[in-house]
PDB file of C-alpha atoms and ligand atoms in Angstrom:
ATOM      1  CA  MET A 239     -12.640  14.625   3.100  1.00 54.00           C
ATOM      2  CA  SER A 240     -11.959  16.381   0.024  1.00 60.00           C
ATOM      3  CA  GLU A 241     -11.485  15.342  -3.593  1.00 89.00           C
ATOM      4  CA  ILE A 242      -8.389  12.675  -3.975  1.00 97.00           C
ATOM      5  CA  ASN A 243      -5.486  14.179  -5.584  1.00 98.00           C
ATOM      6  CA  TRP A 244      -4.039  11.306  -7.240  1.00 98.00           C
ATOM      7  CA  GLU A 245      -1.379  13.151  -9.072  1.00 98.00           C
ATOM      8  CA  GLN A 246       0.001  14.317  -5.826  1.00 98.00           C
ATOM      9  CA  LEU A 247      -0.278  10.617  -4.557  1.00 98.00           C
ATOM     10  CA  ARG A 248       1.670   9.780  -7.779  1.00 98.00           C
ATOM     11  CA  SER A 249       4.452  12.320  -7.171  1.00 98.00           C
ATOM     12  CA  SER A 250       4.918  11.025  -3.466  1.00 99.00           C
ATOM     13  CA  ALA A 251       5.039   7.432  -4.596  1.00 99.00           C
ATOM     14  CA  VAL A 252       7.691   8.310  -7.274  1.00 99.00           C
ATOM     15  CA  ALA A 253       9.714  10.227  -4.767  1.00 99.00           C
ATOM     16  CA  ALA A 254       9.582   7.221  -2.400  1.00 99.00           C
ATOM     17  CA  MET A 255      10.489   4.836  -5.182  1.00 99.00           C
ATOM     18  CA  LYS A 256      13.664   6.913  -5.863  1.00 99.00           C
ATOM     19  CA  THR A 257      14.805   6.111  -2.139  1.00 99.00           C
ATOM     20  CA  ALA A 258      14.194   2.383  -2.535  1.00 99.00           C
ATOM     21  CA  TYR A 259      16.918   0.129  -1.445  1.00 99.00           C
ATOM     22  CA  ALA A 260      16.657  -2.699  -4.125  1.00 98.00           C
ATOM     23  CA  PRO A 261      20.306  -3.722  -5.169  1.00 98.00           C
ATOM     24  CA  TYR A 262      19.079  -7.297  -5.629  1.00 98.00           C
ATOM     25  CA  SER A 263      15.996  -7.283  -7.661  1.00 98.00           C
ATOM     26  CA  LYS A 264      16.715  -3.920  -9.154  1.00 98.00           C
ATOM     27  CA  PHE A 265      13.027  -3.405  -8.981  1.00 98.00           C
ATOM     28  CA  PRO A 266      12.344  -0.396  -6.930  1.00 99.00           C
ATOM     29  CA  VAL A 267       8.885   0.329  -5.654  1.00 99.00           C
ATOM     30  CA  GLY A 268       7.289   3.415  -4.073  1.00 99.00           C
ATOM     31  CA  VAL A 269       3.745   3.803  -2.518  1.00 99.00           C
ATOM     32  CA  ALA A 270       1.729   6.726  -1.185  1.00 99.00           C
ATOM     33  CA  ALA A 271      -1.322   6.984   0.372  1.00 99.00           C
ATOM     34  CA  LEU A 272      -3.851   9.719   1.565  1.00 98.00           C
ATOM     35  CA  VAL A 273      -4.833   9.217   5.161  1.00 98.00           C
ATOM     36  CA  SER A 274      -8.129  10.076   6.795  1.00 98.00           C
ATOM     37  CA  ASP A 275      -6.734  13.188   8.410  1.00 98.00           C
ATOM     38  CA  GLY A 276      -5.520  14.534   5.235  1.00 98.00           C
ATOM     39  CA  ARG A 277      -2.001  13.690   5.429  1.00 98.00           C
ATOM     40  CA  ILE A 278       0.115  11.738   2.926  1.00 98.00           C
ATOM     41  CA  VAL A 279       2.240   8.778   4.002  1.00 99.00           C
ATOM     42  CA  SER A 280       4.671   6.776   1.785  1.00 99.00           C
ATOM     43  CA  GLY A 281       7.158   3.968   1.772  1.00 99.00           C
ATOM     44  CA  CYS A 282       9.499   2.091  -0.589  1.00 99.00           C
ATOM     45  CA  ASN A 283      11.051  -1.500  -0.566  1.00 99.00           C
ATOM     46  CA  VAL A 284      14.104  -2.253   1.496  1.00 99.00           C
ATOM     47  CA  GLU A 285      15.850  -5.551   0.257  1.00 98.00           C
ATOM     48  CA  ASN A 286      18.299  -7.682   2.284  1.00 98.00           C
ATOM     49  CA  ALA A 287      21.264  -9.894   1.508  1.00 98.00           C
ATOM     50  CA  SER A 288      19.244 -12.543   3.155  1.00 98.00           C
ATOM     51  CA  TYR A 289      16.876 -12.348  -0.007  1.00 98.00           C
ATOM     52  CA  GLY A 290      13.704 -13.367   1.815  1.00 98.00           C
ATOM     53  CA  LEU A 291      13.869 -10.858   4.532  1.00 98.00           C
ATOM     54  CA  GLY A 292      13.122  -7.883   1.977  1.00 98.00           C
ATOM     55  CA  LEU A 293      10.417  -5.433   2.889  1.00 98.00           C
ATOM     56  CA  CYS A 294       7.798  -4.251   0.590  1.00 98.00           C
ATOM     57  CA  ALA A 295       7.257  -0.794  -0.025  1.00 99.00           C
ATOM     58  CA  GLU A 296       3.785  -1.132   1.598  1.00 98.00           C
ATOM     59  CA  CYS A 297       5.279  -2.326   4.744  1.00 98.00           C
ATOM     60  CA  GLY A 298       7.101   0.906   5.009  1.00 98.00           C
ATOM     61  CA  LEU A 299       4.027   2.915   4.208  1.00 98.00           C
ATOM     62  CA  VAL A 300       2.105   1.150   7.058  1.00 98.00           C
ATOM     63  CA  SER A 301       5.097   1.776   9.434  1.00 98.00           C
ATOM     64  CA  ASN A 302       5.108   5.508   8.473  1.00 98.00           C
ATOM     65  CA  LEU A 303       1.235   5.434   8.838  1.00 98.00           C
ATOM     66  CA  MET A 304       1.647   4.419  12.551  1.00 98.00           C
ATOM     67  CA  ALA A 305       4.560   6.371  13.256  1.00 98.00           C
ATOM     68  CA  THR A 306       3.034   9.560  12.110  1.00 98.00           C
ATOM     69  CA  GLY A 307      -0.226   9.417  13.944  1.00 98.00           C
ATOM     70  CA  GLY A 308      -2.047   6.283  12.642  1.00 98.00           C
ATOM     71  CA  GLY A 309      -5.517   7.013  10.930  1.00 98.00           C
ATOM     72  CA  ARG A 310      -7.144   5.102   8.031  1.00 98.00           C
ATOM     73  CA  LEU A 311      -5.916   4.772   4.481  1.00 98.00           C
ATOM     74  CA  VAL A 312      -8.352   6.373   2.118  1.00 98.00           C
ATOM     75  CA  ALA A 313      -6.514   6.325  -1.380  1.00 99.00           C
ATOM     76  CA  ILE A 314      -3.247   4.233  -2.322  1.00 99.00           C
ATOM     77  CA  LEU A 315      -1.137   4.450  -5.203  1.00 99.00           C
ATOM     78  CA  CYS A 316       1.984   2.148  -5.944  1.00 98.00           C
ATOM     79  CA  VAL A 317       4.464   2.765  -8.789  1.00 99.00           C
ATOM     80  CA  ASP A 318       7.377   0.653 -10.038  1.00 98.00           C
ATOM     81  CA  GLY A 319      10.762   1.990 -11.264  1.00 98.00           C
ATOM     82  CA  GLN A 320       9.293   3.635 -14.245  1.00 98.00           C
ATOM     83  CA  GLY A 321       6.454   5.281 -12.369  1.00 98.00           C
ATOM     84  CA  ASN A 322       3.710   3.026 -13.783  1.00 98.00           C
ATOM     85  CA  TYR A 323       1.126   1.766 -11.565  1.00 98.00           C
ATOM     86  CA  LEU A 324       1.810  -1.393  -9.631  1.00 98.00           C
ATOM     87  CA  ALA A 325      -0.653  -3.959  -8.358  1.00 98.00           C
ATOM     88  CA  PRO A 326       0.399  -4.614  -4.679  1.00 98.00           C
ATOM     89  CA  CYS A 327       1.421  -8.172  -4.021  1.00 98.00           C
ATOM     90  CA  GLY A 328      -1.044 -10.479  -2.142  1.00 98.00           C
ATOM     91  CA  ARG A 329       0.733 -10.147   1.200  1.00 98.00           C
ATOM     92  CA  CYS A 330       0.558  -6.186   0.842  1.00 98.00           C
ATOM     93  CA  ARG A 331      -3.091  -6.094  -0.029  1.00 98.00           C
ATOM     94  CA  GLN A 332      -3.747  -7.773   3.284  1.00 98.00           C
ATOM     95  CA  LEU A 333      -1.446  -5.110   5.095  1.00 98.00           C
ATOM     96  CA  LEU A 334      -3.378  -2.364   3.217  1.00 98.00           C
ATOM     97  CA  PHE A 335      -6.713  -3.963   3.842  1.00 98.00           C
ATOM     98  CA  GLU A 336      -6.020  -3.806   7.614  1.00 98.00           C
ATOM     99  CA  HIS A 337      -5.616  -0.270   7.653  1.00 98.00           C
ATOM    100  CA  GLY A 338      -7.959   0.969   4.955  1.00 98.00           C
ATOM    101  CA  GLY A 339     -10.791  -1.688   4.897  1.00 98.00           C
ATOM    102  CA  SER A 340     -12.905  -2.614   1.929  1.00 98.00           C
ATOM    103  CA  HIS A 341     -13.708   1.040   0.884  1.00 98.00           C
ATOM    104  CA  ALA A 342     -10.098   2.224   0.621  1.00 98.00           C
ATOM    105  CA  LEU A 343      -9.451   2.965  -3.101  1.00 98.00           C
ATOM    106  CA  LEU A 344      -6.373   1.657  -4.937  1.00 98.00           C
ATOM    107  CA  MET A 345      -5.090   3.142  -8.303  1.00 98.00           C
ATOM    108  CA  THR A 346      -4.780   0.685 -11.198  1.00 98.00           C
ATOM    109  CA  ASP A 347      -4.315   0.917 -14.852  1.00 98.00           C
ATOM    110  CA  ASP A 348      -8.111   0.415 -15.069  1.00 98.00           C
ATOM    111  CA  GLY A 349      -8.678   3.440 -12.602  1.00 98.00           C
ATOM    112  CA  PRO A 350      -9.344   3.373  -8.777  1.00 98.00           C
ATOM    113  CA  GLN A 351     -10.567   0.104  -7.470  1.00 98.00           C
ATOM    114  CA  THR A 352     -11.787  -0.602  -3.945  1.00 98.00           C
ATOM    115  CA  MET A 353      -9.946  -3.016  -1.728  1.00 98.00           C
ATOM    116  CA  ALA A 354     -13.067  -5.181  -1.690  1.00 98.00           C
ATOM    117  CA  THR A 355     -12.246  -5.690  -5.468  1.00 98.00           C
ATOM    118  CA  MET A 356      -8.310  -6.146  -5.155  1.00 98.00           C
ATOM    119  CA  LEU A 357      -8.890  -8.490  -2.218  1.00 98.00           C
ATOM    120  CA  PRO A 358     -12.104 -10.275  -2.348  1.00 98.00           C
ATOM    121  CA  TRP A 359     -13.248 -12.186   0.686  1.00 98.00           C
ATOM    122  CA  ALA A 360     -10.733 -10.723   2.731  1.00 98.00           C
ATOM    123  CA  PHE A 361      -9.901 -11.884   6.233  1.00 97.00           C
ATOM    124  CA  GLY A 362      -9.740  -8.998   8.512  1.00 96.00           C
ATOM    125  CA  PRO A 363     -10.331  -7.726  12.135  1.00 95.00           C
ATOM    126  CA  ASP A 364     -13.945  -8.241  12.064  1.00 94.00           C
ATOM    127  CA  ASP A 365     -13.319 -11.906  11.506  1.00 95.00           C
ATOM    128  CA  LEU A 366     -11.418 -12.093  14.820  1.00 94.00           C
ATOM    129  CA  ASP A 367     -14.257 -10.113  16.546  1.00 87.00           C
ATOM    130  CA  ARG A 368     -16.618 -12.980  15.725  1.00 83.00           C
ATOM    131  CA  ASN A 369     -14.844 -15.289  17.879  1.00 73.00           C
ATOM    132  CA  GLU A 370     -13.972 -14.951  21.452  1.00 61.00           C
ATOM    133  CA  ARG A 371     -10.341 -13.893  22.168  1.00 53.00           C
TER     134      ARG A 371
HETATM  135  N1  THU B 656       7.770  -5.135  -4.206  1.00 87.51           N
HETATM  136  C1  THU B 656       7.013  -4.269  -3.260  1.00 87.51           C
HETATM  137  O1  THU B 656       7.700  -3.578  -2.790  1.00 87.51           O
HETATM  138  N2  THU B 656       5.759  -4.228  -3.346  1.00 87.51           N
HETATM  139  C2  THU B 656       4.757  -5.099  -4.021  1.00 87.51           C
HETATM  140  O2  THU B 656       3.577  -5.010  -3.669  1.00 87.51           O
HETATM  141  C3  THU B 656       5.406  -6.120  -4.983  1.00 87.51           C
HETATM  142  C4  THU B 656       6.836  -6.340  -4.706  1.00 87.51           C
HETATM  143  C5  THU B 656       9.170  -5.565  -4.067  1.00 87.51           C
HETATM  144  C6  THU B 656       9.588  -6.561  -3.347  1.00 87.51           C
HETATM  145  C7  THU B 656      11.197  -6.593  -3.905  1.00 87.51           C
HETATM  146  O3  THU B 656      11.934  -5.712  -3.171  1.00 87.51           O
HETATM  147  C8  THU B 656      10.824  -6.077  -5.433  1.00 87.51           C
HETATM  148  O4  THU B 656       9.596  -5.538  -5.422  1.00 87.51           O
HETATM  149  C9  THU B 656      10.845  -7.306  -6.389  1.00 87.51           C
HETATM  150  O5  THU B 656       9.833  -8.263  -6.219  1.00 87.51           O
END
């Protein structure tokens, strides 16, 4: 895996943010990620008249990841409507952790942080493996 091109990820996240459907919050979000095979996946938030059913941008990204061949998330960058870095909500950190694990990097105002930092003591697939299913 070559160097992470954060500027390319930022452009992809901003492009995705511009496709957001956020008429209720008026808070568009875009997210983009580098996948282990080198491709880039992205997503935007999609709200609903039934407010609680709104989908965060990261949900769309994970769906895009699986629909285009799966793989692992290596580097993730999320932006708000101004293109500023956005720290994903707690639920979305869990979604990202599932598909990137503790070593995946997430861009923040303090530079790239590991998912282990962003979601400490995470519950994940390994925890299920420790019990009989
Ligand atoms: N939102 C995301 O898409 N991702 C996050 O990590 C934080 C919040 C969306 C949900 C809602 O459509 C809007 O931002 C305002 O909360």
